[in-house]
Amino acid sequence: MNQGAGKGANVSGLPVSRRLQQKEAKRAALVDAALKVFSRVGFAAAKMDDVAEEAGVSKGTVYLYFDSKERLFEAMVRDKMAPALDEAVESFTVSDSSATERLRQHLRSLYARMLDGDRRQIMRLIMAEGPNFPHLAAFYHQRILSHGQGLIRSIISQGVASGEFRKMEGHGLARNIAAGAIVAAIWKLVFDHLQPIELDSYLETHVDLVLNGLRA
Amino acid sequence: MNQGAGKGANVSGLPVSRRLQQKEAKRAALVDAALKVFSRVGFAAAKMDDVAEEAGVSKGTVYLYFDSKERLFEAMVRDKMAPALDEAVESFTVSDSSATERLRQHLRSLYARMLDGDRRQIMRLIMAEGPNFPHLAAFYHQRILSHGQGLIRSIISQGVASGEFRKMEGHGLARNIAAGAIVAAIWKLVFDHLQPIELDSYLETHVDLVLNGLRA
DNA sequence: AAAAAATGACTGACCAGTCAGTTATTTCTT
DNA sequence: AAGAAATAACTGACTGGTCAGTCATTTTTT
């Protein structure tokens, strides 16, 4: 009767011990706490004690879940970024709209996703600490940036095929189109108190500029 | 005969002691060393010993020139950013070219200035450490970003007046136009090894997109 | 009662900042 | 001009505090 069968069985019939659920919940709490602390002060200045306190546990407990500060940082980035990929793909269900309309929609959803509080903090952390965490930079590039460029490129291809957009030859068109959103996200974290970004208006300017720039 | 006249006098006739010259040179060397070390590892992880070694002096000497690690960091940002302002203004001598041509030129010069090795490192540091150094973020915003937006806006006004550009209403047009360059600078530092930016081509794409986007 | 989870005092490495002492440069004296 | 005295620049061992990571003990769960 070990393995907690009985009250440990969940709807799917698989035995999931109360222990494991709690462990998972605590791990998530620690990741949340880590995000807060790392966002506030950066990797090097963050204290494991503060992460522990933020999560309502003692420092020793943090080390039951993560081997080291670096591992905690990495786990945080991975955990918090995983949903972004799913969202991007989900929001991208191929529709039969025009490329113009799809690009407009895509940029709106990009802003919504990037300007999410957690996400832009992580983006800033990647830029700040990326050179010290090469595999995290690679992970972020592969899972988010590379994928995101692919989506934009596919819309552009459609638009070129349909005659809505002109064919542009140079490199980096997708990055160029996404740049406005990236800058908005960072700006909001670093300079917003000095010169606020009015996001809706900024977004519309961006969409307007890009769509006109691409028009055939 | 005090004040070191004679061999202490320089071409302008003003007495400049050997001491002061050397002191100024050493200060500059320390700022250079600081830039290297801070760029490599960020503010918190940088060691004053490393800065000293990089400059070829002992740690104590660093403290003869700068009161603290923070002050050194601030001095570095200020010293290294001062020339950027002058350059921007210089490169902006009002010409009688069309707004289209002026914007093209301006973007090229913006890329050239931003992608300067030192400068993009500092931009990255500001983004990474800005929230912890509010007055530095303010300094950077005022001296670089705000000013830069003004230059772009003035070209756009000319273009609207001359009928080259359409009038765009939303906020943040100047930021949007500069965004491509900002992203390029950061990309080159963090992701270039994963997906290189071919700068000339990227720049031309950007110019092309923006000019078409603005066209009346 | 046994096992698992959590604790927090502790250790050892690290590093910003100091300062008593050393070296280099300039000024004064003869 | 040559040495003596004064001043400025520099050094690096040291201190005090901090913090990642450990582990013997306590608490909670089963």
CSV table of C-alpha atoms (C1' of nucleotides) in Angstrom, one decimal:
chain,number,residue,atom,x,y,z
A,1,MET,CA,0.0,0.0,0.0
A,2,ASN,CA,2.9,2.4,-0.5
A,3,GLN,CA,2.9,4.9,-3.3
A,4,GLY,CA,-0.2,6.5,-1.7
A,5,ALA,CA,-2.8,4.6,-3.7
A,6,GLY,CA,-6.3,5.4,-2.7
A,7,LYS,CA,-6.5,9.0,-1.7
A,8,GLY,CA,-3.4,9.6,-3.8
A,9,ALA,CA,-5.0,8.6,-7.1
A,10,ASN,CA,-6.2,11.5,-9.3
A,11,VAL,CA,-8.9,11.7,-11.9
A,12,SER,CA,-6.7,10.1,-14.6
A,13,GLY,CA,-6.2,7.1,-12.4
A,14,LEU,CA,-2.5,7.7,-12.1
A,15,PRO,CA,-1.3,7.8,-8.5
A,16,VAL,CA,0.0,11.2,-7.7
A,17,SER,CA,1.1,11.5,-4.1
A,18,ARG,CA,0.1,14.6,-2.1
A,19,ARG,CA,3.8,14.9,-1.5
A,20,LEU,CA,4.6,15.3,-5.1
A,21,GLN,CA,1.9,17.9,-5.7
A,22,GLN,CA,3.1,19.9,-2.8
A,23,LYS,CA,6.6,19.6,-3.9
A,24,GLU,CA,5.7,20.9,-7.3
A,25,ALA,CA,3.8,23.8,-5.7
A,26,LYS,CA,6.7,24.8,-3.6
A,27,ARG,CA,9.1,24.6,-6.6
A,28,ALA,CA,6.8,27.0,-8.4
A,29,ALA,CA,6.7,29.3,-5.4
A,30,LEU,CA,10.5,29.3,-5.3
A,31,VAL,CA,10.7,30.1,-9.0
A,32,ASP,CA,8.2,33.0,-8.5
A,33,ALA,CA,10.3,34.3,-5.6
A,34,ALA,CA,13.5,34.0,-7.6
A,35,LEU,CA,11.9,36.0,-10.5
A,36,LYS,CA,11.0,38.8,-8.1
A,37,VAL,CA,14.5,38.9,-6.5
A,38,PHE,CA,16.5,38.5,-9.6
A,39,SER,CA,14.4,41.1,-11.4
A,40,ARG,CA,14.9,43.6,-8.6
A,41,VAL,CA,18.7,43.4,-8.3
A,42,GLY,CA,20.1,41.2,-11.0
A,43,PHE,CA,21.8,37.8,-10.7
A,44,ALA,CA,25.0,38.7,-8.8
A,45,ALA,CA,23.4,40.9,-6.2
A,46,ALA,CA,20.5,38.6,-5.5
A,47,LYS,CA,20.7,36.7,-2.1
A,48,MET,CA,19.5,33.2,-1.7
A,49,ASP,CA,18.3,34.2,1.7
A,50,ASP,CA,16.0,36.8,0.1
A,51,VAL,CA,14.6,34.3,-2.4
A,52,ALA,CA,13.9,31.9,0.5
A,53,GLU,CA,12.2,34.6,2.6
A,54,GLU,CA,10.2,35.8,-0.4
A,55,ALA,CA,9.0,32.2,-0.8
A,56,GLY,CA,8.3,31.8,2.9
A,57,VAL,CA,10.9,29.1,3.5
A,58,SER,CA,14.4,28.9,4.9
A,59,LYS,CA,17.5,29.0,2.8
A,60,GLY,CA,18.2,25.3,3.3
A,61,THR,CA,15.0,24.5,1.6
A,62,VAL,CA,15.9,26.3,-1.5
A,63,TYR,CA,18.8,23.9,-1.8
A,64,LEU,CA,16.5,20.9,-1.6
A,65,TYR,CA,15.0,22.1,-4.9
A,66,PHE,CA,17.9,23.6,-6.7
A,67,ASP,CA,21.6,22.7,-6.6
A,68,SER,CA,22.9,26.2,-6.8
A,69,LYS,CA,22.1,29.8,-7.5
A,70,GLU,CA,22.9,29.4,-11.1
A,71,ARG,CA,20.6,26.4,-11.4
A,72,LEU,CA,17.8,28.4,-9.8
A,73,PHE,CA,18.3,31.2,-12.2
A,74,GLU,CA,18.3,28.9,-15.2
A,75,ALA,CA,15.2,27.0,-14.0
A,76,MET,CA,13.5,30.3,-13.5
A,77,VAL,CA,14.1,31.5,-17.1
A,78,ARG,CA,13.1,28.1,-18.5
A,79,ASP,CA,9.9,27.8,-16.4
A,80,LYS,CA,8.8,31.3,-17.1
A,81,MET,CA,9.5,31.2,-20.8
A,82,ALA,CA,8.0,27.8,-21.6
A,83,PRO,CA,4.4,29.2,-21.7
A,84,ALA,CA,5.4,32.0,-24.0
A,85,LEU,CA,6.2,29.5,-26.8
A,86,ASP,CA,2.8,27.8,-26.5
A,87,GLU,CA,1.0,31.1,-26.5
A,88,ALA,CA,2.8,32.3,-29.6
A,89,VAL,CA,1.9,29.1,-31.5
A,90,GLU,CA,-1.6,29.1,-30.2
A,91,SER,CA,-2.2,32.8,-31.2
A,92,PHE,CA,-0.9,31.8,-34.6
A,93,THR,CA,-3.6,29.4,-35.8
A,94,VAL,CA,-3.4,29.9,-39.5
A,95,SER,CA,-6.4,32.0,-40.6
A,96,ASP,CA,-7.5,32.9,-44.0
A,97,SER,CA,-7.2,36.6,-43.4
A,98,SER,CA,-5.0,38.8,-45.5
A,99,ALA,CA,-1.4,39.0,-44.7
A,100,THR,CA,-1.9,42.6,-43.7
A,101,GLU,CA,-4.5,41.8,-41.2
A,102,ARG,CA,-2.5,38.8,-39.9
A,103,LEU,CA,0.6,40.9,-39.4
A,104,ARG,CA,-1.5,43.5,-37.6
A,105,GLN,CA,-2.9,40.9,-35.3
A,106,HIS,CA,0.4,39.3,-34.8
A,107,LEU,CA,2.1,42.5,-33.7
A,108,ARG,CA,-0.7,43.2,-31.3
A,109,SER,CA,-0.4,39.8,-29.7
A,110,LEU,CA,3.4,40.2,-29.7
A,111,TYR,CA,3.1,43.4,-27.7
A,112,ALA,CA,0.6,41.8,-25.3
A,113,ARG,CA,2.9,38.9,-24.7
A,114,MET,CA,6.1,40.8,-24.5
A,115,LEU,CA,4.8,43.5,-22.2
A,116,ASP,CA,3.6,41.0,-19.7
A,117,GLY,CA,5.3,42.0,-16.5
A,118,ASP,CA,7.2,38.8,-15.9
A,119,ARG,CA,8.3,38.4,-19.5
A,120,ARG,CA,9.9,41.7,-20.0
A,121,GLN,CA,11.8,41.3,-16.8
A,122,ILE,CA,13.2,38.1,-18.1
A,123,MET,CA,14.1,39.6,-21.4
A,124,ARG,CA,16.0,42.3,-19.5
A,125,LEU,CA,17.8,39.7,-17.4
A,126,ILE,CA,18.8,37.8,-20.5
A,127,MET,CA,20.2,40.9,-22.0
A,128,ALA,CA,22.0,41.8,-18.8
A,129,GLU,CA,23.3,38.3,-17.9
A,130,GLY,CA,23.3,36.6,-21.3
A,131,PRO,CA,27.0,36.9,-21.9
A,132,ASN,CA,27.6,35.2,-18.5
A,133,PHE,CA,25.0,32.4,-19.2
A,134,PRO,CA,25.7,31.4,-22.8
A,135,HIS,CA,23.4,28.4,-22.7
A,136,LEU,CA,20.5,30.5,-21.4
A,137,ALA,CA,21.0,33.0,-24.2
A,138,ALA,CA,21.0,30.1,-26.6
A,139,PHE,CA,17.8,28.7,-25.0
A,140,TYR,CA,16.1,32.1,-25.3
A,141,HIS,CA,17.2,32.6,-28.8
A,142,GLN,CA,16.1,29.2,-29.9
A,143,ARG,CA,12.8,29.0,-28.1
A,144,ILE,CA,11.7,32.6,-28.4
A,145,LEU,CA,13.6,34.7,-30.8
A,146,SER,CA,14.2,32.3,-33.6
A,147,HIS,CA,10.7,31.0,-33.5
A,148,GLY,CA,9.3,34.4,-33.4
A,149,GLN,CA,11.2,35.4,-36.5
A,150,GLY,CA,9.9,32.4,-38.3
A,151,LEU,CA,6.3,33.4,-37.6
A,152,ILE,CA,6.8,36.9,-38.9
A,153,ARG,CA,8.6,35.6,-42.0
A,154,SER,CA,5.8,33.3,-42.8
A,155,ILE,CA,3.3,36.1,-42.8
A,156,ILE,CA,5.6,38.2,-45.0
A,157,SER,CA,5.9,35.3,-47.4
A,158,GLN,CA,2.1,35.1,-47.7
A,159,GLY,CA,1.9,38.8,-48.2
A,160,VAL,CA,4.5,38.8,-51.0
A,161,ALA,CA,2.8,35.8,-52.6
A,162,SER,CA,-0.6,37.6,-52.5
A,163,GLY,CA,0.9,40.8,-53.8
A,164,GLU,CA,0.1,42.8,-50.7
A,165,PHE,CA,3.8,43.2,-49.7
A,166,ARG,CA,6.7,44.0,-51.9
A,167,LYS,CA,9.7,41.7,-51.8
A,168,MET,CA,12.5,43.0,-49.7
A,169,GLU,CA,15.9,41.6,-50.1
A,170,GLY,CA,18.1,42.7,-47.2
A,171,HIS,CA,18.7,40.7,-44.0
A,172,GLY,CA,17.0,41.0,-40.7
A,173,LEU,CA,13.6,42.1,-41.9
A,174,ALA,CA,11.8,40.0,-39.2
A,175,ARG,CA,14.1,41.3,-36.4
A,176,ASN,CA,13.5,44.8,-37.7
A,177,ILE,CA,9.8,44.4,-37.5
A,178,ALA,CA,10.0,43.0,-34.0
A,179,ALA,CA,12.5,45.7,-32.8
A,180,GLY,CA,9.8,48.2,-31.9
A,181,ALA,CA,8.2,45.7,-29.4
A,182,ILE,CA,11.5,44.8,-27.9
A,183,VAL,CA,12.5,48.4,-27.4
A,184,ALA,CA,9.1,49.2,-25.9
A,185,ALA,CA,9.5,46.4,-23.4
A,186,ILE,CA,12.9,47.5,-22.3
A,187,TRP,CA,11.9,51.2,-22.3
A,188,LYS,CA,9.1,50.5,-19.9
A,189,LEU,CA,11.5,48.9,-17.4
A,190,VAL,CA,14.3,51.4,-17.6
A,191,PHE,CA,13.0,54.8,-18.8
A,192,ASP,CA,9.3,54.8,-18.4
A,193,HIS,CA,9.4,57.1,-15.3
A,194,LEU,CA,11.3,59.6,-17.3
A,195,GLN,CA,9.3,59.5,-20.5
A,196,PRO,CA,6.4,57.2,-20.4
A,197,ILE,CA,5.4,55.1,-23.3
A,198,GLU,CA,1.7,55.3,-24.2
A,199,LEU,CA,1.5,51.7,-25.3
A,200,ASP,CA,-1.6,51.6,-27.4
A,201,SER,CA,-0.6,54.6,-29.4
A,202,TYR,CA,3.0,53.4,-29.7
A,203,LEU,CA,1.7,50.1,-31.0
A,204,GLU,CA,-0.5,51.7,-33.6
A,205,THR,CA,2.3,53.9,-34.8
A,206,HIS,CA,4.5,50.8,-35.1
A,207,VAL,CA,1.9,48.8,-37.0
A,208,ASP,CA,1.2,51.7,-39.3
A,209,LEU,CA,4.8,52.3,-40.1
A,210,VAL,CA,5.6,48.7,-40.7
A,211,LEU,CA,2.5,48.0,-42.9
A,212,ASN,CA,3.1,51.0,-45.0
A,213,GLY,CA,6.8,50.2,-45.2
A,214,LEU,CA,6.0,46.7,-46.6
A,215,ARG,CA,3.2,47.7,-48.9
A,216,ALA,CA,3.8,46.8,-52.5
B,1,MET,CA,59.3,80.9,-9.8
B,2,ASN,CA,56.8,78.6,-8.3
B,3,GLN,CA,53.9,77.2,-10.3
B,4,GLY,CA,56.4,75.2,-12.4
B,5,ALA,CA,56.7,77.8,-15.2
B,6,GLY,CA,59.3,76.9,-17.7
B,7,LYS,CA,59.2,73.3,-18.5
B,8,GLY,CA,55.7,73.2,-17.1
B,9,ALA,CA,54.3,75.6,-19.6
B,10,ASN,CA,52.5,74.2,-22.6
B,11,VAL,CA,52.0,75.6,-26.1
B,12,SER,CA,49.1,77.8,-25.0
B,13,GLY,CA,51.3,79.4,-22.4
B,14,LEU,CA,49.2,78.1,-19.6
B,15,PRO,CA,51.1,76.3,-16.9
B,16,VAL,CA,50.1,72.6,-16.8
B,17,SER,CA,52.2,70.6,-14.4
B,18,ARG,CA,53.5,67.2,-15.5
B,19,ARG,CA,51.7,65.9,-12.4
B,20,LEU,CA,48.3,67.0,-13.6
B,21,GLN,CA,48.8,65.6,-17.0
B,22,GLN,CA,49.8,62.3,-15.6
B,23,LYS,CA,46.9,62.3,-13.2
B,24,GLU,CA,44.5,62.9,-16.0
B,25,ALA,CA,46.0,60.1,-18.1
B,26,LYS,CA,45.8,57.7,-15.2
B,27,ARG,CA,42.2,58.6,-14.6
B,28,ALA,CA,41.5,57.9,-18.2
B,29,ALA,CA,43.3,54.6,-18.0
B,30,LEU,CA,41.2,53.6,-15.0
B,31,VAL,CA,38.0,54.5,-16.8
B,32,ASP,CA,39.1,52.4,-19.7
B,33,ALA,CA,39.9,49.5,-17.4
B,34,ALA,CA,36.6,49.9,-15.6
B,35,LEU,CA,34.7,49.8,-18.9
B,36,LYS,CA,36.4,46.5,-19.8
B,37,VAL,CA,35.7,44.9,-16.5
B,38,PHE,CA,32.2,46.1,-16.0
B,39,SER,CA,31.3,45.1,-19.6
B,40,ARG,CA,32.7,41.7,-19.0
B,41,VAL,CA,30.9,40.8,-15.9
B,42,GLY,CA,28.4,43.5,-14.9
B,43,PHE,CA,28.6,45.9,-12.0
B,44,ALA,CA,28.0,43.6,-9.0
B,45,ALA,CA,30.4,40.9,-10.1
B,46,ALA,CA,33.2,43.3,-11.1
B,47,LYS,CA,36.1,43.4,-8.7
B,48,MET,CA,38.0,46.6,-7.9
B,49,ASP,CA,41.2,44.5,-7.9
B,50,ASP,CA,40.5,43.5,-11.5
B,51,VAL,CA,40.0,47.1,-12.5
B,52,ALA,CA,43.3,48.0,-10.8
B,53,GLU,CA,45.2,45.2,-12.5
B,54,GLU,CA,43.7,46.0,-15.9
B,55,ALA,CA,45.0,49.6,-15.4
B,56,GLY,CA,48.3,48.4,-14.1
B,57,VAL,CA,48.0,49.9,-10.7
B,58,SER,CA,47.2,48.6,-7.2
B,59,LYS,CA,43.8,48.7,-5.7
B,60,GLY,CA,44.6,51.5,-3.4
B,61,THR,CA,45.3,53.8,-6.3
B,62,VAL,CA,41.8,53.3,-7.7
B,63,TYR,CA,40.5,54.8,-4.5
B,64,LEU,CA,42.7,57.9,-4.9
B,65,TYR,CA,40.8,58.7,-8.0
B,66,PHE,CA,37.2,57.4,-7.2
B,67,ASP,CA,35.5,57.3,-3.9
B,68,SER,CA,33.8,54.0,-4.4
B,69,LYS,CA,32.8,51.4,-6.9
B,70,GLU,CA,29.6,53.1,-7.7
B,71,ARG,CA,31.3,56.4,-8.3
B,72,LEU,CA,33.8,54.7,-10.7
B,73,PHE,CA,30.9,53.2,-12.6
B,74,GLU,CA,29.1,56.5,-12.9
B,75,ALA,CA,32.3,58.3,-14.0
B,76,MET,CA,32.8,55.7,-16.6
B,77,VAL,CA,29.4,56.1,-18.1
B,78,ARG,CA,29.6,59.8,-18.1
B,79,ASP,CA,33.1,60.0,-19.5
B,80,LYS,CA,32.4,57.5,-22.3
B,81,MET,CA,29.1,59.0,-23.2
B,82,ALA,CA,30.2,62.7,-23.4
B,83,PRO,CA,31.7,62.4,-26.9
B,84,ALA,CA,28.6,60.7,-28.3
B,85,LEU,CA,26.6,63.9,-27.8
B,86,ASP,CA,29.1,66.0,-29.6
B,87,GLU,CA,29.4,63.6,-32.5
B,88,ALA,CA,25.6,63.5,-32.9
B,89,VAL,CA,25.3,67.2,-33.0
B,90,GLU,CA,28.3,67.5,-35.3
B,91,SER,CA,27.0,64.9,-37.8
B,92,PHE,CA,23.7,66.9,-37.9
B,93,THR,CA,24.9,70.1,-39.4
B,94,VAL,CA,21.8,71.2,-41.2
B,95,SER,CA,22.0,70.6,-44.8
B,96,ASP,CA,19.7,71.5,-47.7
B,97,SER,CA,19.1,67.9,-48.7
B,98,SER,CA,15.7,66.4,-48.8
B,99,ALA,CA,14.3,65.0,-45.6
B,100,THR,CA,14.5,61.6,-47.1
B,101,GLU,CA,18.2,61.9,-47.8
B,102,ARG,CA,18.8,63.4,-44.4
B,103,LEU,CA,17.0,60.6,-42.6
B,104,ARG,CA,18.9,58.1,-44.5
B,105,GLN,CA,22.2,59.8,-43.6
B,106,HIS,CA,21.1,60.1,-40.0
B,107,LEU,CA,20.3,56.5,-39.6
B,108,ARG,CA,23.6,55.5,-41.1
B,109,SER,CA,25.4,57.7,-38.7
B,110,LEU,CA,23.3,56.4,-35.9
B,111,TYR,CA,24.3,52.9,-36.6
B,112,ALA,CA,27.9,53.8,-36.9
B,113,ARG,CA,27.8,55.6,-33.6
B,114,MET,CA,25.7,53.0,-31.7
B,115,LEU,CA,27.6,50.0,-32.9
B,116,ASP,CA,30.9,51.4,-31.8
B,117,GLY,CA,32.3,48.8,-29.4
B,118,ASP,CA,32.4,50.9,-26.3
B,119,ARG,CA,29.1,52.5,-26.8
B,120,ARG,CA,26.9,49.5,-27.1
B,121,GLN,CA,28.5,47.9,-24.1
B,122,ILE,CA,27.5,51.0,-22.1
B,123,MET,CA,24.0,50.8,-23.5
B,124,ARG,CA,23.7,47.3,-22.4
B,125,LEU,CA,25.0,48.2,-18.9
B,126,ILE,CA,22.5,51.0,-18.7
B,127,MET,CA,19.7,48.5,-19.5
B,128,ALA,CA,21.1,46.0,-17.1
B,129,GLU,CA,21.9,48.3,-14.2
B,130,GLY,CA,19.6,51.3,-14.9
B,131,PRO,CA,17.0,50.4,-12.3
B,132,ASN,CA,19.7,50.3,-9.7
B,133,PHE,CA,21.3,53.6,-10.8
B,134,PRO,CA,18.3,55.9,-11.4
B,135,HIS,CA,20.4,59.0,-11.9
B,136,LEU,CA,22.5,57.3,-14.5
B,137,ALA,CA,19.5,56.2,-16.4
B,138,ALA,CA,18.3,59.8,-16.2
B,139,PHE,CA,21.6,61.0,-17.4
B,140,TYR,CA,21.6,58.6,-20.3
B,141,HIS,CA,18.0,59.4,-21.2
B,142,GLN,CA,18.6,63.1,-21.2
B,143,ARG,CA,21.9,63.3,-22.9
B,144,ILE,CA,21.5,60.5,-25.5
B,145,LEU,CA,17.9,59.3,-25.9
B,146,SER,CA,16.0,62.4,-25.6
B,147,HIS,CA,18.4,64.4,-27.7
B,148,GLY,CA,18.4,61.6,-30.3
B,149,GLN,CA,14.6,61.7,-30.6
B,150,GLY,CA,14.7,65.4,-31.1
B,151,LEU,CA,17.0,65.1,-34.1
B,152,ILE,CA,14.8,62.5,-35.7
B,153,ARG,CA,11.7,64.5,-35.0
B,154,SER,CA,13.2,67.5,-36.6
B,155,ILE,CA,13.9,65.6,-39.8
B,156,ILE,CA,10.4,64.2,-39.9
B,157,SER,CA,8.9,67.7,-39.5
B,158,GLN,CA,10.9,68.9,-42.4
B,159,GLY,CA,9.7,65.9,-44.5
B,160,VAL,CA,6.1,66.5,-43.5
B,161,ALA,CA,6.4,70.2,-44.4
B,162,SER,CA,8.0,69.4,-47.8
B,163,GLY,CA,5.4,66.8,-48.5
B,164,GLU,CA,7.8,64.0,-48.6
B,165,PHE,CA,6.4,62.3,-45.6
B,166,ARG,CA,2.9,61.8,-44.4
B,167,LYS,CA,1.8,63.1,-41.1
B,168,MET,CA,1.6,60.4,-38.5
B,169,GLU,CA,-0.3,61.0,-35.3
B,170,GLY,CA,0.6,58.3,-32.8
B,171,HIS,CA,3.2,58.5,-30.1
B,172,GLY,CA,6.7,57.3,-30.2
B,173,LEU,CA,7.5,57.6,-33.8
B,174,ALA,CA,11.0,58.6,-33.2
B,175,ARG,CA,11.6,55.8,-30.7
B,176,ASN,CA,10.1,53.4,-33.2
B,177,ILE,CA,12.5,54.6,-35.9
B,178,ALA,CA,15.5,54.3,-33.7
B,179,ALA,CA,14.4,50.9,-32.3
B,180,GLY,CA,16.0,48.9,-35.1
B,181,ALA,CA,19.4,50.4,-34.3
B,182,ILE,CA,19.0,49.7,-30.6
B,183,VAL,CA,18.1,46.1,-31.2
B,184,ALA,CA,21.0,45.7,-33.5
B,185,ALA,CA,23.4,46.9,-30.9
B,186,ILE,CA,22.1,44.6,-28.2
B,187,TRP,CA,21.8,41.7,-30.5
B,188,LYS,CA,25.4,42.0,-31.5
B,189,LEU,CA,26.4,41.7,-27.9
B,190,VAL,CA,24.1,38.9,-26.8
B,191,PHE,CA,23.1,36.8,-29.7
B,192,ASP,CA,25.5,37.5,-32.5
B,193,HIS,CA,27.3,34.2,-32.1
B,194,LEU,CA,24.0,32.3,-32.5
B,195,GLN,CA,22.6,34.3,-35.4
B,196,PRO,CA,25.0,37.0,-36.7
B,197,ILE,CA,23.7,40.3,-37.9
B,198,GLU,CA,25.0,41.4,-41.3
B,199,LEU,CA,25.0,45.0,-40.3
B,200,ASP,CA,25.2,46.8,-43.7
B,201,SER,CA,22.3,44.7,-45.0
B,202,TYR,CA,20.3,45.0,-41.8
B,203,LEU,CA,20.8,48.8,-41.9
B,204,GLU,CA,19.6,49.1,-45.5
B,205,THR,CA,16.5,47.0,-44.7
B,206,HIS,CA,15.8,49.3,-41.9
B,207,VAL,CA,16.2,52.4,-43.9
B,208,ASP,CA,14.2,51.0,-46.7
B,209,LEU,CA,11.3,50.0,-44.4
B,210,VAL,CA,11.2,53.3,-42.5
B,211,LEU,CA,11.4,55.5,-45.6
B,212,ASN,CA,8.7,53.6,-47.3
B,213,GLY,CA,6.7,53.6,-44.1
B,214,LEU,CA,6.9,57.4,-43.9
B,215,ARG,CA,6.3,58.1,-47.6
B,216,ALA,CA,3.4,60.4,-48.2
C,1,DA,C1',7.9,4.8,14.7
C,2,DA,C1',10.0,5.6,10.5
C,3,DA,C1',10.8,8.5,6.7
C,4,DA,C1',10.7,12.8,4.5
C,5,DA,C1',11.0,17.7,4.7
C,6,DA,C1',12.5,21.8,6.6
C,7,DT,C1',15.4,24.5,9.4
C,8,DG,C1',19.0,27.9,10.6
C,9,DA,C1',23.5,28.1,12.8
C,10,DC,C1',27.8,27.6,10.8
C,11,DT,C1',32.0,27.7,7.6
C,12,DG,C1',35.0,29.3,4.3
C,13,DA,C1',35.8,32.1,0.5
C,14,DC,C1',35.4,36.5,-1.2
C,15,DC,C1',35.9,41.5,-1.7
C,16,DA,C1',35.1,46.7,-0.9
C,17,DG,C1',37.3,49.9,1.3
C,18,DT,C1',41.4,51.5,4.6
C,19,DC,C1',45.8,53.0,6.1
C,20,DA,C1',50.6,52.7,7.7
C,21,DG,C1',54.4,52.6,5.2
C,22,DT,C1',57.2,53.2,0.6
C,23,DT,C1',58.6,55.4,-3.6
C,24,DA,C1',58.7,59.2,-6.9
C,25,DT,C1',58.6,64.1,-7.8
C,26,DT,C1',59.0,68.9,-6.8
C,27,DT,C1',60.6,72.7,-4.1
C,28,DC,C1',63.8,74.8,-1.1
C,29,DT,C1',68.5,75.8,0.6
C,30,DT,C1',73.1,76.5,0.3
D,1,DA,C1',73.9,72.4,-9.2
D,2,DA,C1',73.7,69.1,-5.4
D,3,DG,C1',71.7,67.7,-1.7
D,4,DA,C1',67.9,68.2,1.9
D,5,DA,C1',63.2,68.7,3.0
D,6,DA,C1',58.5,68.5,1.7
D,7,DT,C1',54.8,66.9,-0.7
D,8,DA,C1',52.3,63.9,-3.7
D,9,DA,C1',51.4,59.4,-5.6
D,10,DC,C1',51.2,54.8,-4.9
D,11,DT,C1',51.2,50.2,-2.6
D,12,DG,C1',49.3,45.9,-0.7
D,13,DA,C1',48.4,43.6,3.6
D,14,DC,C1',44.6,43.9,6.5
D,15,DT,C1',39.7,44.3,8.3
D,16,DG,C1',34.9,43.8,8.7
D,17,DG,C1',31.1,42.4,6.6
D,18,DT,C1',28.7,39.5,3.3
D,19,DC,C1',26.9,35.4,1.4
D,20,DA,C1',26.7,30.7,-1.2
D,21,DG,C1',26.4,26.4,0.2
D,22,DT,C1',26.4,22.6,4.2
D,23,DC,C1',24.7,19.6,7.7
D,24,DA,C1',23.3,18.2,12.4
D,25,DT,C1',19.0,18.8,14.5
D,26,DT,C1',14.0,19.5,14.7
D,27,DT,C1',9.3,19.3,12.7
D,28,DT,C1',5.9,17.3,9.8
D,29,DT,C1',3.9,13.6,7.3
D,30,DT,C1',2.7,8.9,6.5
